Coordinates of C-alpha atoms in Angstrom, one line a residue:
Chain O
X176 CA -17.4 -5.7 53.7
X177 CA -14.8 -8.2 52.4
X178 CA -11.7 -7.1 54.2
X179 CA -9.3 -9.5 52.3
X180 CA -10.2 -8.5 48.7
X181 CA -8.4 -5.8 46.7
X182 CA -4.8 -5.0 45.9
X183 CA -4.3 -2.9 49.1
X184 CA -6.2 -5.2 51.5
X185 CA -6.4 -5.4 54.4
X186 CA -4.9 -2.0 55.1
X187 CA -7.0 -0.1 52.7
X188 CA -10.2 -2.0 53.4
X189 CA -10.0 -1.5 57.2
X190 CA -9.1 2.2 56.7
X191 CA -12.0 2.5 54.3
X192 CA -14.4 0.8 56.8
X193 CA -13.3 3.2 59.5
X194 CA -14.0 6.2 57.3
X195 CA -17.4 4.7 56.2
X196 CA -18.6 4.0 59.7
X197 CA -18.6 7.7 60.5
X198 CA -20.8 8.4 57.5
X199 CA -23.2 5.5 57.6
X200 CA -26.8 6.0 58.9
X201 CA -27.1 5.3 62.5
X202 CA -29.3 2.2 61.9
X203 CA -26.8 0.7 59.5
X204 CA -24.5 -2.1 60.7
X205 CA -21.1 -2.6 59.1
X206 CA -19.7 -6.1 59.5
X207 CA -16.1 -6.8 58.4
X208 CA -15.4 -10.2 56.9
X209 CA -11.8 -11.3 57.1
X210 CA -8.8 -12.4 59.2
X211 CA -9.7 -11.1 62.7
X212 CA -6.1 -10.9 63.8
X213 CA -5.0 -8.8 60.9
X214 CA -8.1 -6.6 61.3
X215 CA -7.6 -6.1 65.1
X216 CA -3.9 -5.3 64.6
X217 CA -4.7 -2.6 62.1
X218 CA -7.4 -1.2 64.4
X219 CA -4.9 -1.2 67.2
X220 CA -2.3 0.6 65.2
X221 CA -4.8 3.2 64.2
X222 CA -5.9 3.7 67.8
X223 CA -9.3 2.1 67.6
X224 CA -10.7 -0.4 70.0
X225 CA -10.6 -4.1 69.0
X226 CA -14.4 -4.3 69.0
X227 CA -15.0 -1.1 67.0
X228 CA -16.5 -3.4 64.3
X229 CA -18.3 -6.7 64.4
X230 CA -15.9 -9.1 62.6
X231 CA -16.7 -12.4 60.9
X232 CA -13.5 -14.4 60.8
X233 CA -12.4 -15.6 57.4
X234 CA -8.8 -16.4 57.2
X235 CA -8.5 -17.4 53.5
X236 CA -8.1 -15.0 50.6
X237 CA -8.9 -15.7 47.0
X238 CA -6.1 -13.9 45.1
X239 CA -6.7 -12.0 41.9
X240 CA -4.8 -14.5 39.7
X241 CA -6.7 -17.6 41.0
X242 CA -9.2 -19.5 39.0
X243 CA -12.5 -18.2 40.3
X244 CA -14.6 -21.4 40.3
X245 CA -11.8 -23.5 41.7
X246 CA -10.9 -21.0 44.4
X247 CA -14.5 -20.5 45.4
X248 CA -15.1 -24.2 45.9
X249 CA -11.7 -25.0 47.5
X250 CA -11.5 -22.1 50.0
X251 CA -14.4 -22.5 52.4
X252 CA -12.9 -20.0 54.8
X253 CA -12.3 -17.3 52.2
X254 CA -13.9 -14.0 52.8
X255 CA -15.8 -14.2 49.6
X256 CA -17.3 -17.6 50.4
X257 CA -18.1 -16.5 53.9
X258 CA -19.7 -13.3 52.6
X259 CA -22.1 -15.2 50.4
X260 CA -22.8 -17.7 53.2
X261 CA -23.9 -14.8 55.4
X262 CA -26.0 -13.3 52.7
X263 CA -27.8 -16.6 52.0
X264 CA -28.4 -17.0 55.8
X265 CA -29.9 -13.5 55.8
X266 CA -27.4 -12.3 58.4
X267 CA -26.4 -9.5 56.1
X268 CA -28.5 -7.5 53.6
X269 CA -25.7 -6.8 51.2
X270 CA -22.1 -7.9 50.5
X271 CA -19.3 -5.8 49.1
X272 CA -15.9 -6.8 47.8
X273 CA -13.0 -5.4 45.9
X274 CA -11.6 -8.9 45.5
X275 CA -11.4 -11.4 42.6
X276 CA -14.4 -10.3 40.4
X277 CA -14.7 -13.7 38.8
X278 CA -15.0 -15.3 42.2
X279 CA -17.6 -12.8 43.2
X280 CA -19.5 -13.7 40.0
X281 CA -19.1 -17.4 40.7
X282 CA -20.3 -16.9 44.3
X283 CA -23.4 -15.2 43.1
X284 CA -24.2 -17.9 40.5
X285 CA -23.6 -20.8 43.0
X286 CA -25.3 -19.3 46.0
X287 CA -27.9 -16.6 45.7
X288 CA -28.3 -17.2 41.9
X289 CA -29.7 -15.0 39.1
X290 CA -33.2 -13.7 39.4
X291 CA -35.6 -15.9 37.4
X292 CA -36.0 -14.4 34.0
X293 CA -32.6 -12.6 33.9
X294 CA -30.5 -13.9 31.1
X295 CA -27.3 -12.3 32.3
X296 CA -26.5 -10.5 35.5
X297 CA -24.5 -7.3 34.7
X298 CA -22.3 -4.8 36.3
X299 CA -22.3 -1.1 35.7
X300 CA -20.1 2.0 35.9
X301 CA -20.9 5.6 36.7
X302 CA -19.9 7.9 33.9
X303 CA -19.5 11.6 35.1
X304 CA -21.6 13.9 33.0
X305 CA -20.5 17.4 32.2
X306 CA -23.5 18.9 34.0
X307 CA -22.4 17.4 37.3
X308 CA -24.7 14.4 37.1
X309 CA -23.7 10.7 36.5
X310 CA -24.9 8.3 33.9
X311 CA -25.0 4.5 34.5
X312 CA -23.2 2.5 31.8
X313 CA -23.8 -1.2 31.5
X314 CA -22.5 -3.8 30.8
X315 CA -18.8 -2.9 31.5
X316 CA -17.1 -6.2 30.9
X317 CA -19.0 -9.3 32.2
X318 CA -20.8 -10.2 28.9
X319 CA -18.6 -9.3 25.9
X320 CA -21.1 -11.0 23.6
X321 CA -24.7 -9.9 24.1
X322 CA -27.8 -10.8 22.2
X323 CA -30.4 -8.2 21.6
X324 CA -32.7 -9.5 24.4
X325 CA -29.8 -9.2 26.8
X326 CA -29.3 -5.5 25.9
X327 CA -33.0 -5.0 26.3
X328 CA -32.8 -6.4 29.8
X329 CA -29.9 -4.1 30.6
X330 CA -32.4 -1.3 29.8
X331 CA -34.8 -2.7 32.4
X332 CA -32.3 -3.3 35.2
X333 CA -30.4 -0.2 34.6
X334 CA -33.6 1.8 34.7
X335 CA -34.6 0.2 38.0
X336 CA -31.1 1.0 39.5
X337 CA -31.3 4.6 38.4
X338 CA -34.7 5.0 39.7
X339 CA -34.4 3.4 43.1
X340 CA -30.7 4.1 44.0
X341 CA -30.1 7.4 42.2
X342 CA -33.7 8.5 42.7
X343 CA -34.2 9.5 39.1
X344 CA -37.8 9.8 38.0
X345 CA -38.5 7.9 34.8
X346 CA -34.8 7.5 33.9
X347 CA -33.9 8.0 30.3
X348 CA -32.3 4.9 28.7
X349 CA -30.1 5.4 25.7
X350 CA -28.5 2.8 23.4
X351 CA -24.8 3.2 22.7
X352 CA -24.5 3.4 18.9
X353 CA -22.5 4.8 16.1
X354 CA -25.1 7.1 14.7
X355 CA -28.3 8.9 15.6
X356 CA -30.6 7.1 13.2
X357 CA -32.6 4.0 14.0
X358 CA -30.9 1.9 11.2
X359 CA -27.4 2.6 12.4
X360 CA -25.2 0.1 14.2
X361 CA -24.2 -3.5 14.1
X362 CA -26.8 -6.3 13.7
X363 CA -27.2 -6.9 17.5
X364 CA -27.7 -3.2 18.3
X365 CA -30.1 -2.7 15.5
X366 CA -32.3 -5.5 16.8
X367 CA -32.0 -4.2 20.3
X368 CA -33.2 -0.8 19.0
X369 CA -36.2 -2.5 17.5
X370 CA -37.1 -4.2 20.8
X371 CA -36.6 -1.0 22.8
X372 CA -38.3 1.5 20.7
X373 CA -41.9 0.5 21.6
X374 CA -41.2 -0.6 25.1
X375 CA -43.3 0.3 28.1
X376 CA -40.8 -1.2 30.5
X377 CA -38.5 1.8 30.4
X378 CA -38.1 5.3 29.0
X379 CA -36.1 4.7 25.8
X380 CA -34.6 7.8 24.3
X381 CA -32.8 6.4 21.3
X382 CA -29.2 6.2 20.3
X383 CA -26.3 7.8 22.1
X384 CA -23.0 8.2 20.2
X385 CA -19.5 8.1 21.5
X386 CA -19.2 11.9 21.4
X387 CA -22.3 12.3 23.6
X388 CA -21.6 10.0 26.5
X389 CA -20.7 12.9 28.8
X390 CA -23.6 15.1 27.6
X391 CA -26.5 13.8 29.8
X392 CA -28.5 12.6 26.9
X393 CA -29.5 9.6 29.0
X394 CA -29.4 8.4 32.6
X395 CA -28.7 4.8 31.6
X396 CA -26.4 3.9 28.7
X397 CA -26.8 0.4 27.4
X398 CA -24.1 -1.6 25.5
X399 CA -22.4 -5.0 25.4
X400 CA -19.6 -5.7 27.9
X401 CA -16.9 -5.3 25.2
X402 CA -18.0 -1.8 24.2
X403 CA -18.7 -0.8 27.7
X404 CA -15.3 -1.9 28.9
X405 CA -13.6 0.1 26.2
X406 CA -15.7 3.2 26.9
X407 CA -14.9 3.0 30.6
X408 CA -11.2 2.3 30.2
X409 CA -10.8 5.1 27.6
X410 CA -12.3 7.5 30.1
X411 CA -9.7 6.2 32.6
X412 CA -7.0 6.7 30.0
X413 CA -8.1 10.3 29.5
X414 CA -8.0 11.0 33.2
X415 CA -4.5 9.5 33.4
X416 CA -3.3 11.7 30.5
X417 CA -4.6 14.8 32.3
X418 CA -2.8 13.8 35.4
X419 CA 0.4 13.3 33.5
X420 CA 0.1 16.7 32.0
X421 CA -0.5 18.1 35.5
X422 CA -3.9 19.4 34.6
X423 CA -6.1 19.6 37.6
X424 CA -9.8 20.3 37.5
X425 CA -12.7 19.5 39.7
X426 CA -14.8 18.1 36.9
X427 CA -12.1 15.8 35.6
X428 CA -11.3 14.7 39.2
X429 CA -14.6 12.9 39.0
X430 CA -13.0 10.6 36.5
X431 CA -10.5 9.4 39.1
X432 CA -11.4 5.8 39.1
X433 CA -9.2 5.1 42.1
X434 CA -11.8 6.8 44.3
X435 CA -14.9 5.3 42.7
X436 CA -16.6 2.8 44.9
X437 CA -18.2 -0.4 43.7
X438 CA -21.1 -1.2 41.5
X439 CA -24.0 -3.6 42.2
X440 CA -24.2 -6.9 40.4
X441 CA -27.7 -6.4 38.9
X442 CA -30.0 -9.3 38.4
X443 CA -29.1 -11.6 41.2
X444 CA -31.1 -12.5 44.4
X445 CA -29.1 -10.3 46.8
X446 CA -27.4 -7.0 47.0
X447 CA -23.8 -7.6 45.8
X448 CA -21.4 -4.7 45.3
X449 CA -18.2 -5.3 43.3
X450 CA -15.3 -2.9 43.4
X451 CA -12.0 -2.4 41.5
X452 CA -9.0 -4.3 42.7
X453 CA -7.1 -1.0 42.8
X454 CA -9.5 0.5 45.3
X455 CA -7.8 2.7 47.9
X456 CA -9.4 3.6 51.3
X457 CA -11.5 6.3 49.7
X458 CA -12.9 3.9 47.1
X459 CA -13.6 1.3 49.9
X460 CA -15.4 4.0 51.9
X461 CA -17.5 5.0 48.9
X462 CA -18.2 1.4 48.2
X463 CA -19.6 0.8 51.7
X464 CA -21.7 3.9 51.5
X465 CA -23.0 2.8 48.1
X466 CA -23.9 -0.6 49.5
X467 CA -26.0 1.2 52.1
X468 CA -27.9 3.0 49.4
X469 CA -28.4 -0.2 47.5
X470 CA -29.7 -2.0 50.6
X471 CA -32.0 0.9 51.5
X472 CA -33.4 0.9 48.0
X473 CA -34.0 -2.8 48.3
X474 CA -32.5 -3.0 44.8
X475 CA -32.3 -6.8 44.2
X476 CA -35.9 -7.1 45.4
X477 CA -37.1 -4.4 43.0
X478 CA -35.5 -6.1 40.1
X479 CA -37.0 -9.4 41.2
X480 CA -40.5 -7.8 41.2
X481 CA -40.0 -6.4 37.7
X482 CA -39.3 -9.9 36.4
X483 CA -42.2 -11.7 38.1
Chain S
X68 CA -9.8 17.8 -4.4
X69 CA -13.6 17.8 -4.3
X70 CA -14.5 21.4 -3.8
X71 CA -18.2 20.8 -3.3
X72 CA -18.0 18.3 -0.5
X73 CA -18.1 19.2 3.2
X74 CA -20.2 21.4 5.5
X75 CA -18.3 24.5 4.8
X76 CA -17.8 24.0 1.0
X77 CA -16.9 25.6 -1.3
X78 CA -15.5 28.4 0.9
X79 CA -13.4 26.2 3.2
X80 CA -12.4 23.8 0.5
X81 CA -11.0 26.6 -1.8
X82 CA -9.3 28.3 1.2
X83 CA -7.8 24.9 2.2
X84 CA -6.6 24.3 -1.4
X85 CA -4.9 27.8 -1.4
X86 CA -3.1 26.9 1.9
X87 CA -2.1 23.5 0.6
X88 CA -0.7 24.7 -2.7
X89 CA 2.0 26.6 -0.8
X90 CA 3.1 23.5 1.0
X91 CA 2.8 20.8 -1.7
X92 CA 5.9 19.5 -3.3
X93 CA 6.9 21.4 -6.5
X94 CA 6.1 18.3 -8.7
X95 CA 2.6 17.9 -7.2
X96 CA -0.4 19.1 -9.1
X97 CA -3.5 20.1 -7.3
X98 CA -6.7 20.0 -9.4
X99 CA -10.0 21.4 -8.0
X100 CA -13.2 19.5 -8.9
X101 CA -16.3 21.6 -8.6
X102 CA -18.4 24.5 -9.8
X103 CA -15.9 26.7 -11.7
X104 CA -17.9 29.9 -11.3
X105 CA -18.1 29.5 -7.5
X106 CA -14.4 28.6 -7.4
X107 CA -13.3 31.5 -9.5
X108 CA -15.4 34.0 -7.5
X109 CA -13.8 32.8 -4.3
X110 CA -10.3 33.1 -5.8
X111 CA -11.2 36.6 -7.0
X112 CA -12.4 37.7 -3.6
X113 CA -9.3 36.4 -2.1
X114 CA -7.1 38.2 -4.6
X115 CA -5.9 35.2 -6.5
X116 CA -5.8 34.8 -10.3
X117 CA -8.7 32.9 -11.9
X118 CA -6.2 30.3 -13.2
X119 CA -4.4 29.8 -10.0
X120 CA -5.6 26.2 -10.0
X121 CA -6.6 23.8 -12.8
X122 CA -10.3 23.3 -12.4
X123 CA -12.5 20.4 -13.5
X124 CA -16.0 21.7 -13.8
X125 CA -18.6 19.8 -11.8
X126 CA -21.7 21.7 -11.0
X127 CA -23.7 19.2 -9.0
X128 CA -23.3 18.5 -5.3
X129 CA -24.2 15.3 -3.5
X130 CA -25.5 16.6 -0.2
X131 CA -24.9 14.8 3.1
X132 CA -28.5 13.7 3.6
X133 CA -28.8 12.1 0.2
X134 CA -29.0 8.4 -0.5
X135 CA -25.5 7.6 -1.5
X136 CA -26.1 5.0 -4.2
X137 CA -29.0 6.9 -5.7
X138 CA -27.2 10.3 -5.7
X139 CA -24.1 8.8 -7.2
X140 CA -26.0 7.3 -10.1
X141 CA -28.3 10.2 -10.7
X142 CA -25.8 13.1 -10.5
X143 CA -23.4 12.6 -13.3
X144 CA -22.0 16.1 -12.9
X145 CA -21.4 15.8 -9.2
X146 CA -17.9 16.5 -8.0
X147 CA -17.7 13.0 -6.5
X148 CA -18.7 11.2 -9.7
X149 CA -16.3 13.4 -11.7
X150 CA -13.5 12.7 -9.2
X151 CA -13.9 9.0 -9.7
X152 CA -14.1 9.4 -13.4
X153 CA -10.8 11.3 -13.5
X154 CA -9.2 8.6 -11.3
X155 CA -10.4 5.8 -13.5
X156 CA -9.1 7.6 -16.6
X157 CA -5.7 8.0 -14.8
X158 CA -5.9 11.8 -15.1
X159 CA -5.4 12.1 -11.3
X160 CA -3.4 9.9 -8.9
X161 CA -5.6 10.4 -5.9
X162 CA -9.0 11.9 -5.1
X163 CA -9.9 13.6 -1.8
X164 CA -13.3 14.6 -0.6
X165 CA -15.0 15.8 2.7
X166 CA -18.4 15.2 1.1
X167 CA -21.0 12.4 1.6
X168 CA -18.9 9.5 2.9
X169 CA -21.5 7.0 1.7
X170 CA -21.3 8.4 -1.8
X171 CA -17.5 8.2 -1.7
X172 CA -17.8 4.5 -0.7
X173 CA -20.3 3.8 -3.4
X174 CA -18.1 5.5 -5.9
X175 CA -15.2 3.4 -5.0
X176 CA -17.2 0.2 -5.2
X177 CA -18.8 1.1 -8.5
X178 CA -15.7 2.5 -10.3
X179 CA -12.2 1.6 -9.1
X180 CA -13.5 -1.4 -7.0
X181 CA -12.0 -3.2 -4.1
X182 CA -8.6 -4.9 -4.5
X183 CA -9.0 -8.6 -5.3
X184 CA -8.8 -10.5 -2.0
X185 CA -9.9 -7.6 0.2
X186 CA -13.2 -8.6 2.0
X187 CA -14.0 -5.0 3.2
X188 CA -12.3 -1.8 2.4
X189 CA -11.8 0.2 5.5
X190 CA -11.1 3.8 6.8
X191 CA -8.8 4.7 9.6
X192 CA -8.3 7.5 12.1
X193 CA -5.1 8.8 13.7
X194 CA -5.1 8.6 17.5
X195 CA -2.6 11.0 19.1
X196 CA -0.3 9.1 21.4
X197 CA 1.1 10.6 24.6
X198 CA 4.7 10.4 23.4
X199 CA 3.9 12.6 20.4
X200 CA 3.4 9.9 17.9
X201 CA 0.2 8.7 16.2
X202 CA -1.4 5.3 16.1
X203 CA -3.7 4.3 13.3
X204 CA -7.1 3.0 14.4
X205 CA -9.2 0.9 12.0
X206 CA -12.0 0.4 11.2
X207 CA -13.7 3.6 12.5
X208 CA -17.3 3.1 11.2
X209 CA -17.6 1.5 7.8
X210 CA -18.0 -2.1 8.9
X211 CA -19.8 -2.3 12.3
X212 CA -20.0 -6.1 12.0
X213 CA -16.6 -7.7 11.3
X214 CA -15.7 -11.4 11.0
X215 CA -12.3 -12.5 12.4
X216 CA -10.8 -12.6 8.9
X217 CA -11.8 -9.0 8.2
X218 CA -10.1 -7.9 11.4
X219 CA -7.0 -9.9 10.3
X220 CA -7.0 -8.1 7.0
X221 CA -7.2 -4.7 8.9
X222 CA -3.9 -5.8 10.4
X223 CA -2.4 -6.3 7.0
X224 CA -3.6 -3.1 5.4
X225 CA -3.1 -1.0 8.5
X226 CA 0.5 -2.2 8.7
X227 CA 1.1 -1.4 5.0
X228 CA -0.3 2.1 5.6
X229 CA 1.9 2.7 8.7
X230 CA 4.9 1.4 6.9
X231 CA 4.7 3.3 3.6
X232 CA 2.9 6.5 4.5
X233 CA 4.1 7.0 8.1
X234 CA 7.5 5.4 7.4
X235 CA 7.3 3.1 10.4
X236 CA 9.6 0.1 10.2
X237 CA 7.9 -3.2 11.0
X238 CA 4.8 -1.5 12.5
X239 CA 3.4 -3.0 15.6
X240 CA -0.2 -4.2 15.2
X241 CA -2.4 -4.5 18.3
X242 CA -5.9 -5.9 18.7
X243 CA -8.3 -3.7 20.7
X244 CA -9.6 -5.9 23.5
X245 CA -10.9 -5.9 27.0
X246 CA -8.0 -7.7 28.7
X247 CA -4.3 -8.5 28.2
X248 CA -4.7 -12.2 28.0
X249 CA -5.2 -14.2 24.8
X250 CA -8.5 -15.7 25.9
X251 CA -10.1 -12.3 26.6
X252 CA -12.7 -10.7 24.5
X253 CA -15.8 -11.5 22.5
X254 CA -16.0 -14.5 20.1
X255 CA -14.9 -12.5 17.1
X256 CA -11.9 -10.9 18.7
X257 CA -10.8 -14.2 20.3
X258 CA -10.8 -15.8 16.8
X259 CA -9.0 -12.9 15.3
X260 CA -6.3 -13.2 18.0
X261 CA -5.9 -16.8 17.0
X262 CA -5.4 -15.9 13.4
X263 CA -3.0 -13.0 14.2
X264 CA -0.8 -14.6 16.8
X265 CA 1.2 -16.7 14.4
X266 CA 1.1 -14.5 11.4
X267 CA 4.1 -13.5 9.3
X268 CA 2.1 -10.9 7.4
X269 CA 2.5 -8.3 10.1
X270 CA 4.1 -7.7 13.5
X271 CA 1.4 -8.6 15.9
X272 CA 2.0 -7.4 19.5
X273 CA -1.2 -8.7 21.2
X274 CA -4.1 -7.0 22.9
X275 CA -4.4 -3.3 23.6
X276 CA -7.0 -2.3 26.2
X277 CA -9.1 0.8 26.3
X278 CA -6.9 2.4 28.9
X279 CA -3.8 1.9 26.7
X280 CA -4.9 3.4 23.4
X281 CA -2.8 6.6 24.0
X282 CA 0.2 4.7 25.3
X283 CA 2.1 3.8 22.1
X284 CA 1.7 0.1 22.7
X285 CA 1.1 -0.3 19.0
X286 CA 1.3 1.6 15.7
X287 CA -1.8 0.1 14.3
X288 CA -4.9 -0.6 16.4
X289 CA -7.4 -3.1 15.0
X290 CA -11.1 -3.3 15.9
X291 CA -14.5 -3.5 14.2
X292 CA -16.2 -0.3 13.0
X293 CA -18.5 -0.2 15.9
X294 CA -15.8 -0.2 18.5
X295 CA -13.5 2.1 16.5
X296 CA -16.2 4.7 16.0
X297 CA -17.0 4.7 19.7
X298 CA -13.2 5.1 20.6
X299 CA -12.8 7.9 18.1
X300 CA -15.9 9.8 19.2
X301 CA -15.1 9.4 22.9
X302 CA -11.7 11.0 22.2
X303 CA -13.6 13.8 20.4
X304 CA -15.9 14.2 23.4
X305 CA -13.0 14.6 25.7
X306 CA -11.4 17.3 23.6
X307 CA -14.8 19.0 23.6
X308 CA -15.0 18.8 27.4
X309 CA -11.5 20.3 27.7
X310 CA -12.4 23.2 25.5
X311 CA -15.6 23.8 27.4
X312 CA -13.6 23.9 30.6
X313 CA -11.2 26.4 29.0
X314 CA -8.2 24.0 29.3
X315 CA -5.7 24.6 26.6
X316 CA -2.8 22.3 26.1
X317 CA -0.6 21.5 23.1
X318 CA -0.9 17.8 23.5
X319 CA -4.7 17.8 23.7
X320 CA -4.9 20.2 20.8
X321 CA -3.8 17.2 18.7
X322 CA -7.3 15.8 19.5
X323 CA -8.9 18.8 17.7
X324 CA -10.7 16.8 15.1
X325 CA -11.7 19.9 13.2
X326 CA -8.2 20.2 12.0
X327 CA -7.6 16.6 11.2
X328 CA -7.4 15.9 7.5
X329 CA -8.8 12.9 5.7
X330 CA -7.9 9.2 5.9
X331 CA -7.4 6.9 3.0
X332 CA -9.9 4.3 2.1
X333 CA -7.7 1.2 2.3
X334 CA -8.2 -1.8 0.0
X335 CA -9.5 -0.2 -3.2
X336 CA -7.8 0.2 -6.5
X337 CA -6.9 3.9 -6.2
X338 CA -5.9 6.4 -3.7
X339 CA -9.0 7.8 -2.1
X340 CA -9.0 10.1 0.9
X341 CA -12.1 10.7 2.9
X342 CA -12.5 13.7 5.2
X343 CA -14.9 14.8 7.9
X344 CA -18.0 16.8 6.8
X345 CA -17.1 19.4 9.5
X346 CA -13.6 20.0 7.9
X347 CA -12.5 23.6 8.1
X348 CA -9.9 25.1 5.8
X349 CA -7.0 23.7 8.0
X350 CA -8.5 20.2 7.8
X351 CA -8.9 20.6 4.0
X352 CA -5.3 21.7 3.7
X353 CA -4.1 18.8 5.8
X354 CA -6.2 16.4 3.8
X355 CA -4.6 17.6 0.6
X356 CA -1.1 17.3 2.0
X357 CA -2.0 13.8 3.3
X358 CA -3.2 12.8 -0.2
X359 CA 0.2 13.8 -1.5
X360 CA 1.9 11.5 1.0
X361 CA -0.5 8.6 0.1
X362 CA 0.2 9.1 -3.6
X363 CA 3.9 9.3 -3.1
X364 CA 3.8 6.1 -1.1
X365 CA 1.9 4.5 -3.9
X366 CA -0.4 3.1 -1.2
X367 CA -3.2 1.5 -3.1
X368 CA -0.6 -0.3 -5.3
X369 CA 1.3 -1.5 -2.2
X370 CA -1.9 -3.1 -0.8
X371 CA -2.6 -4.6 -4.2
X372 CA 0.8 -6.2 -4.2
X373 CA 0.3 -7.7 -0.8
X374 CA -2.8 -9.5 -1.9
X375 CA -1.5 -10.9 -5.1

């Protein structure tokens, strides 16, 4: 876990790590990557021993405003650079960060690299469904312009993620669209539909409209990063409105994006989990637990196999 | 008012017309276009005199499933065809229908035609803002593929609509995007930003993100018809979720799309109002009242002037 990344680091990241350690499987090892003095001070304040965690010292931080590529190459002792180095060396099985998303992407591209055959690695979001389940939405902002074959690949990788991490049998893949019928949509989406409809690589269930995204019509919802980002942020907005109105409800609490942990970067040669900058300690905890699931599922390897 | 169009016609359309007539200005004349026997029977059942409305007889209906272009040309006595004929003749100043949207579009293209200089006529939706106001979102589904100059024109026509119908001074026009900064977005949106940022044709206020669309950051929200349709339908989905959870709230009731009247087709040579198929009698009433506002504002003429 990158301890230096995120708006509330290192306080929230260390607190989240403490919470996570209690819930992780006994064979899981949690390693903190960050400034060891700061980490040890926080542990001390909270009454934990200085060696409660294994720490890899990294005393540089890539801030959110920094140019990702520049910062990644110019800050060798940044937690993000160190995290990728550990992953490349095989010393860790997965790396999670709520830091600069661009730098996390750059790190993946420069070090572990995309899986051969993957056109664009992609990040996802969990969309709470009314029946209590989640659907995986992808892309949510990395690739605002997607060609049809990129959308098709999202169906493949999203399906693998749903199957191996969320343990869904034969996950249903839907295409976000503006109508039920095959001929609806913009040019790219219509071509993607054509590619998806006969596929044997995933269980394509057709179009899913904006008013159906909470209705469990599919386990995986495919769209470009522009549309996915709007969908995700509109859901955030709706949650914010409910809070402002003082409406509390268990279902809608699942839209509380502050608590939502990270999401894997799908399509790279390693298990990378990227979290929101605004992550609080609960989000960090959830992110670490999710990283465990992703490692256990051997997710990046499963995607690699599918593209061999 | 087209009495034959909409899922609950002619019952809901006649009931809506009765409600509207009480609220219209005294100098407004409401003319019903539809099957006169059916209309008169409903009036009779409801205890109104047979000549409570002026009726233009049109005994054919274009159903929702029908091919718009074919139906429009092959059903001369359809209410939609008759409505456009009356508008062309100048016998009515505006025409409203909750019927087949495609046929309404075809009718506009074949008869009154787009305003010279308008690349794509467009429809809008009202998005309730948290502060009690509305923002106008456009496009919401007619043009899923938009070039930058089309988005730019949406800024122009949306601004005119906000100014003359909603009486907003110097309406703020925002561009729906996935980040605050100028360089964010997909290729089309980035080019549209370039075109908008120096414009004197409307008051451009920059990007509006998905989590800000209820925050009154702009009076007019511009996006392509794919994104706009998703935004609108996701808001509908949220309202549906609240209803299922039994949560009632005055603010969220403004998201009740069943009650929302029609929206003008902007950029054609005449005042056309298009409503949802699912319109109930309240929606029909609101649609008729809105048609009055659009006519009073001389909206189609105002847009024509702007493109001269």
